[in-house]
Amino acid sequence: MPQRRSRTPARAAGWAALYLTIALGPLILSLIQLDPGRGFWVNLSVAAGFVGLSLMGLQFVLAAHTVRTARVFGLDLLLRFHRQITWLIALLIFAHPIILFLWDPRFLALLDVAHAPARARFAVVSVVLLAVLIVTSIWRRRLHIRYAVWQVMHSVLATLIVVTALVHVLLIGYYVDEPWEKALWVCYSLAFVSIGVWVRIVRPILRWRRRWRVVAVENEAAGSSTIELEPVDPRSFGPRGFEFEAGQYAWIHVGGSPFAMTYHPFSFSSSAQSPGRVRFTIKPEQGFTATVPDLSLGSVVYLDGPWGHLTMERNDANGFVFIAAGVGVRPRC
Ligand SMILES: Cc1cc2nc3c(=O)[nH]c(=O)nc-3n(C[C@H](O)[C@H](O)[C@H](O)COP(=O)(O)OP(=O)(O)OC[C@H]3O[C@@H](n4cnc5c(N)ncnc54)[C@H](O)[C@@H]3O)c2cc1C
């Protein structure tokens, strides 16, 4: 099979530059409006808040399974970055009020949500929700939150954080007075809404057109099962059909609607050289995976993928040694 180089440095640099431009874009607002009356510390605090907010918006892009970026960096790497950049976002967003409180303790009065103006209340709500999002992500298991519940909670919290922070910025008004400033925020907001529409509406519709059905369920060792799927309409995948590379995985959701929030990732355990039918070998845990041995033949499956960068086709070397543990790992054949 020909070697495919997807980690092209130029494209990766282009995406990184775009990411930085969007992340730092709102800084222009805090720098242009340098009011001598507000001073360095207020401007620094505002700059931290703005960059934190745009990075928070960009988190949706990183988690959105956007095909182009995933092809360049690999979805696994993007999701790891998505998790790690949260620390910088938290630092910037918490720094925003803390700098103000340290610079002028009178700002502490804004924490009195019962009497504070609406602009401060939205800010407090946004920061508290961010703290909840971080705590429930780090200690999800300790808090006994089921993954499926956490996933929905995570999306809702992230959306509310961005919306309340945007309302806070708009109510302050200071940095969005000029038409071009308004236009910048409108563009940012529209971009984030478009991502939401793409991820939650357009892609599920495409997945519905390219849905699969269960054609076999086989028992494996230690309670694991292998399910085999075939496309309901093979023509929907175009002349080349469905393709994946050994080592990749897909998110699947069985039955119901393609708009479901919870998809589960599984590695392809069938050969990449005959992708007309795909197989996943699944070990039972407590949730969805425990139901896999009882799946009925003909059940509809929505498949989001293929994803994953850990493939021989995407990495250049004279030879490879793979050391793997777990279920569903497939050698290249
Ligand atoms: C890239 C990748 C490839 C994988 N390939 C395989 C495979 O080939 N075979 C296999 O048996 N398992 C595989 N897994 C693990 C599998 O996705 C989880 O075991 C499964 O989603 C658990 O679902 P559940 O509802 O039964 O989980 P639960 O019993 O509710 O939870 C078990 C644990 O699984 C994780 N988990 C649950 N739901 C998800 C989700 N939607 N996305 C990510 N993690 C989740 C959580 O850490 C959770 O604590 C893979 C995971 C990843 C990230």
JSON list of C-alpha atoms and ligand atoms in Angstrom, two decimals, residues 140-141 147 151 249 263-267 281-283 285-289 327-328, ligand 1:
[
{"chain": "A", "resi": 140, "resn": "ARG", "atom": "CA", "xyz": [-15.58, 12.22, 36.75]},
{"chain": "A", "resi": 141, "resn": "ARG", "atom": "CA", "xyz": [-14.98, 8.67, 37.99]},
{"chain": "A", "resi": 147, "resn": "TYR", "atom": "CA", "xyz": [-19.40, 8.85, 30.74]},
{"chain": "A", "resi": 151, "resn": "GLN", "atom": "CA", "xyz": [-20.45, 13.97, 27.69]},
{"chain": "A", "resi": 249, "resn": "TYR", "atom": "CA", "xyz": [-10.88, 3.52, 14.91]},
{"chain": "A", "resi": 263, "resn": "TYR", "atom": "CA", "xyz": [-20.85, 7.67, 20.35]},
{"chain": "A", "resi": 264, "resn": "HIS", "atom": "CA", "xyz": [-18.31, 5.07, 21.50]},
{"chain": "A", "resi": 265, "resn": "PRO", "atom": "CA", "xyz": [-14.84, 4.67, 19.96]},
{"chain": "A", "resi": 266, "resn": "PHE", "atom": "CA", "xyz": [-13.67, 1.21, 18.81]},
{"chain": "A", "resi": 267, "resn": "SER", "atom": "CA", "xyz": [-10.71, 0.12, 16.72]},
{"chain": "A", "resi": 281, "resn": "THR", "atom": "CA", "xyz": [-14.21, -6.47, 18.78]},
{"chain": "A", "resi": 282, "resn": "ILE", "atom": "CA", "xyz": [-15.72, -5.11, 21.96]},
{"chain": "A", "resi": 283, "resn": "LYS", "atom": "CA", "xyz": [-15.04, -5.92, 25.60]},
{"chain": "A", "resi": 285, "resn": "GLU", "atom": "CA", "xyz": [-17.86, -2.70, 30.50]},
{"chain": "A", "resi": 286, "resn": "GLN", "atom": "CA", "xyz": [-20.95, -1.42, 32.28]},
{"chain": "A", "resi": 287, "resn": "GLY", "atom": "CA", "xyz": [-22.74, 0.78, 29.75]},
{"chain": "A", "resi": 288, "resn": "PHE", "atom": "CA", "xyz": [-23.27, 0.37, 26.01]},
{"chain": "A", "resi": 289, "resn": "THR", "atom": "CA", "xyz": [-20.56, -2.30, 25.63]},
{"chain": "A", "resi": 327, "resn": "VAL", "atom": "CA", "xyz": [-9.14, -5.55, 22.58]},
{"chain": "A", "resi": 328, "resn": "GLY", "atom": "CA", "xyz": [-9.72, -4.97, 18.92]},
{"chain": "B", "resi": 1, "resn": "LIG", "atom": "C1", "xyz": [-9.43, 5.24, 20.38]},
{"chain": "B", "resi": 1, "resn": "LIG", "atom": "C2", "xyz": [-10.15, 4.18, 21.20]},
{"chain": "B", "resi": 1, "resn": "LIG", "atom": "C3", "xyz": [-10.29, 2.90, 20.66]},
{"chain": "B", "resi": 1, "resn": "LIG", "atom": "C4", "xyz": [-10.95, 1.93, 21.41]},
{"chain": "B", "resi": 1, "resn": "LIG", "atom": "N1", "xyz": [-11.08, 0.67, 20.87]},
{"chain": "B", "resi": 1, "resn": "LIG", "atom": "C5", "xyz": [-11.72, -0.28, 21.58]},
{"chain": "B", "resi": 1, "resn": "LIG", "atom": "C6", "xyz": [-11.90, -1.60, 21.03]},
{"chain": "B", "resi": 1, "resn": "LIG", "atom": "O1", "xyz": [-11.48, -1.88, 19.91]},
{"chain": "B", "resi": 1, "resn": "LIG", "atom": "N2", "xyz": [-12.58, -2.48, 21.79]},
{"chain": "B", "resi": 1, "resn": "LIG", "atom": "C7", "xyz": [-13.07, -2.19, 23.04]},
{"chain": "B", "resi": 1, "resn": "LIG", "atom": "O2", "xyz": [-13.66, -3.07, 23.69]},
{"chain": "B", "resi": 1, "resn": "LIG", "atom": "N3", "xyz": [-12.92, -0.97, 23.57]},
{"chain": "B", "resi": 1, "resn": "LIG", "atom": "C8", "xyz": [-12.26, 0.00, 22.89]},
{"chain": "B", "resi": 1, "resn": "LIG", "atom": "N4", "xyz": [-12.13, 1.25, 23.43]},
{"chain": "B", "resi": 1, "resn": "LIG", "atom": "C9", "xyz": [-12.76, 1.53, 24.73]},
{"chain": "B", "resi": 1, "resn": "LIG", "atom": "C10", "xyz": [-14.24, 1.75, 24.55]},
{"chain": "B", "resi": 1, "resn": "LIG", "atom": "O3", "xyz": [-14.51, 2.91, 23.77]},
{"chain": "B", "resi": 1, "resn": "LIG", "atom": "C11", "xyz": [-14.94, 1.94, 25.89]},
{"chain": "B", "resi": 1, "resn": "LIG", "atom": "O4", "xyz": [-14.69, 0.80, 26.68]},
{"chain": "B", "resi": 1, "resn": "LIG", "atom": "C12", "xyz": [-16.42, 2.05, 25.70]},
{"chain": "B", "resi": 1, "resn": "LIG", "atom": "O5", "xyz": [-16.74, 3.28, 25.07]},
{"chain": "B", "resi": 1, "resn": "LIG", "atom": "C13", "xyz": [-17.10, 1.94, 27.04]},
{"chain": "B", "resi": 1, "resn": "LIG", "atom": "O6", "xyz": [-18.49, 2.15, 26.84]},
{"chain": "B", "resi": 1, "resn": "LIG", "atom": "P1", "xyz": [-19.56, 1.79, 28.02]},
{"chain": "B", "resi": 1, "resn": "LIG", "atom": "O7", "xyz": [-20.82, 2.56, 27.77]},
{"chain": "B", "resi": 1, "resn": "LIG", "atom": "O8", "xyz": [-19.70, 0.33, 28.13]},
{"chain": "B", "resi": 1, "resn": "LIG", "atom": "O9", "xyz": [-18.76, 2.48, 29.17]},
{"chain": "B", "resi": 1, "resn": "LIG", "atom": "P2", "xyz": [-18.95, 2.50, 30.73]},
{"chain": "B", "resi": 1, "resn": "LIG", "atom": "O10", "xyz": [-19.02, 1.16, 31.35]},
{"chain": "B", "resi": 1, "resn": "LIG", "atom": "O11", "xyz": [-20.03, 3.50, 31.01]},
{"chain": "B", "resi": 1, "resn": "LIG", "atom": "O12", "xyz": [-17.53, 3.19, 31.03]},
{"chain": "B", "resi": 1, "resn": "LIG", "atom": "C14", "xyz": [-16.28, 2.49, 30.97]},
{"chain": "B", "resi": 1, "resn": "LIG", "atom": "C15", "xyz": [-15.18, 3.52, 30.68]},
{"chain": "B", "resi": 1, "resn": "LIG", "atom": "O13", "xyz": [-15.05, 3.64, 29.25]},
{"chain": "B", "resi": 1, "resn": "LIG", "atom": "C16", "xyz": [-14.82, 5.02, 28.88]},
{"chain": "B", "resi": 1, "resn": "LIG", "atom": "N5", "xyz": [-15.89, 5.48, 27.96]},
{"chain": "B", "resi": 1, "resn": "LIG", "atom": "C17", "xyz": [-17.22, 5.29, 28.10]},
{"chain": "B", "resi": 1, "resn": "LIG", "atom": "N6", "xyz": [-17.89, 5.81, 27.08]},
{"chain": "B", "resi": 1, "resn": "LIG", "atom": "C18", "xyz": [-16.95, 6.37, 26.28]},
{"chain": "B", "resi": 1, "resn": "LIG", "atom": "C19", "xyz": [-17.01, 7.12, 25.07]},
{"chain": "B", "resi": 1, "resn": "LIG", "atom": "N7", "xyz": [-18.17, 7.37, 24.47]},
{"chain": "B", "resi": 1, "resn": "LIG", "atom": "N8", "xyz": [-15.85, 7.57, 24.53]},
{"chain": "B", "resi": 1, "resn": "LIG", "atom": "C20", "xyz": [-14.67, 7.32, 25.14]},
{"chain": "B", "resi": 1, "resn": "LIG", "atom": "N9", "xyz": [-14.54, 6.62, 26.28]},
{"chain": "B", "resi": 1, "resn": "LIG", "atom": "C21", "xyz": [-15.67, 6.15, 26.85]},
{"chain": "B", "resi": 1, "resn": "LIG", "atom": "C22", "xyz": [-14.82, 5.81, 30.17]},
{"chain": "B", "resi": 1, "resn": "LIG", "atom": "O14", "xyz": [-13.47, 6.05, 30.56]},
{"chain": "B", "resi": 1, "resn": "LIG", "atom": "C23", "xyz": [-15.51, 4.92, 31.15]},
{"chain": "B", "resi": 1, "resn": "LIG", "atom": "O15", "xyz": [-15.09, 5.16, 32.46]},
{"chain": "B", "resi": 1, "resn": "LIG", "atom": "C24", "xyz": [-11.47, 2.23, 22.71]},
{"chain": "B", "resi": 1, "resn": "LIG", "atom": "C25", "xyz": [-11.33, 3.52, 23.23]},
{"chain": "B", "resi": 1, "resn": "LIG", "atom": "C26", "xyz": [-10.68, 4.47, 22.50]},
{"chain": "B", "resi": 1, "resn": "LIG", "atom": "C27", "xyz": [-10.51, 5.86, 23.08]}
]
